[in-house]
Coordinates of C-alpha atoms in Angstrom, one line a residue:
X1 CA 219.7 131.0 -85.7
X2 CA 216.7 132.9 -86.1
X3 CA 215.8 135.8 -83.4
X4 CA 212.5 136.1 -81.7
X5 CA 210.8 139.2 -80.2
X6 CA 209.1 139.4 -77.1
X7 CA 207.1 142.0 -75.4
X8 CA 205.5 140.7 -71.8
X9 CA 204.2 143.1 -69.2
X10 CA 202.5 142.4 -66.1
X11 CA 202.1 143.8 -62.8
X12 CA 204.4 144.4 -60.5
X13 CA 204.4 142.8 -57.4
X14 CA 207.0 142.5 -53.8
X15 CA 208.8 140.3 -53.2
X16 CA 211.8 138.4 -51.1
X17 CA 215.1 137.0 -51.2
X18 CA 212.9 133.1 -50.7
X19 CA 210.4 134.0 -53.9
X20 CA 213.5 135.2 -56.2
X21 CA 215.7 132.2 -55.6
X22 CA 212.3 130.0 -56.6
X23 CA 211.8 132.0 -59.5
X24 CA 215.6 131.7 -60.9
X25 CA 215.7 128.0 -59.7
X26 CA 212.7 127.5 -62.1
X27 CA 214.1 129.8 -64.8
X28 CA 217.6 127.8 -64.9
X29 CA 215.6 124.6 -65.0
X30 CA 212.8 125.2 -67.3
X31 CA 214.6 128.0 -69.3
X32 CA 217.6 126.5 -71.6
X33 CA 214.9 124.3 -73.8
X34 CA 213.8 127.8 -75.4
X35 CA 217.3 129.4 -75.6
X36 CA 216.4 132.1 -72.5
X37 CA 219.7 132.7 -70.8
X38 CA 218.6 136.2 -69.0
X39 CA 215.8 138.2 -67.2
X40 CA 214.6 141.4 -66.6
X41 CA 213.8 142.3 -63.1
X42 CA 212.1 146.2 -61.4
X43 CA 210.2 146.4 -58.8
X44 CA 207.5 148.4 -60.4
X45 CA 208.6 152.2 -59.2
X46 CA 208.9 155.0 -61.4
X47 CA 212.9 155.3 -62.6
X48 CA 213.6 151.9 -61.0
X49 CA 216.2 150.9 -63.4
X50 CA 215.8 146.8 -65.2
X51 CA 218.3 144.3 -63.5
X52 CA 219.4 142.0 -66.0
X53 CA 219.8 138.4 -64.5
X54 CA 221.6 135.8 -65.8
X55 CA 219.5 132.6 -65.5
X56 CA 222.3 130.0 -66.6
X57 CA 223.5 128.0 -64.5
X58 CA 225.6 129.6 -61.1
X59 CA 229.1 130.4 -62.1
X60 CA 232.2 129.3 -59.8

C-alpha cells in the first residue's frame, strides 16, 4: 500500500453538537472509498490541542 501526504488548512469556524454529527455522518459514508479512517478536529484557539476522531463506523 502506498502512503499519501496531505496538508489541508482552512479557517476555523464554531460549531455544535448538530453540525459535528453531520460532518462525521458524511465522513463515515463518503470516507472508506479513499482509505480515511480518522480526522483532526481544533477549534481554531491558540494551544487548542487536535482531537483525533475516528470516522469508522460507531463501535459497540
Amino acid at each position: 500500500m502506498t502512503g499519501t501526504r496531505l496538508i489541508y488548512r482552512s479557517q476555523p469556524f464554531g460549531f455544535d453538537t448538530a453540525m459535528l454529527a453531520g460532518i462525521l455522518s458524511a465522513a463515515r459514508r463518503n470516507n472508506p472509498q479513499w482509505s480515511i479512517s480518522a480526522g483532526l478536529l481544533t477549534d481554531g484557539t491558540a494551544g487548542d490541542p487536535l482531537v483525533a476522531v475516528d470516522c469508522r463506523e460507531p463501535h459497540p
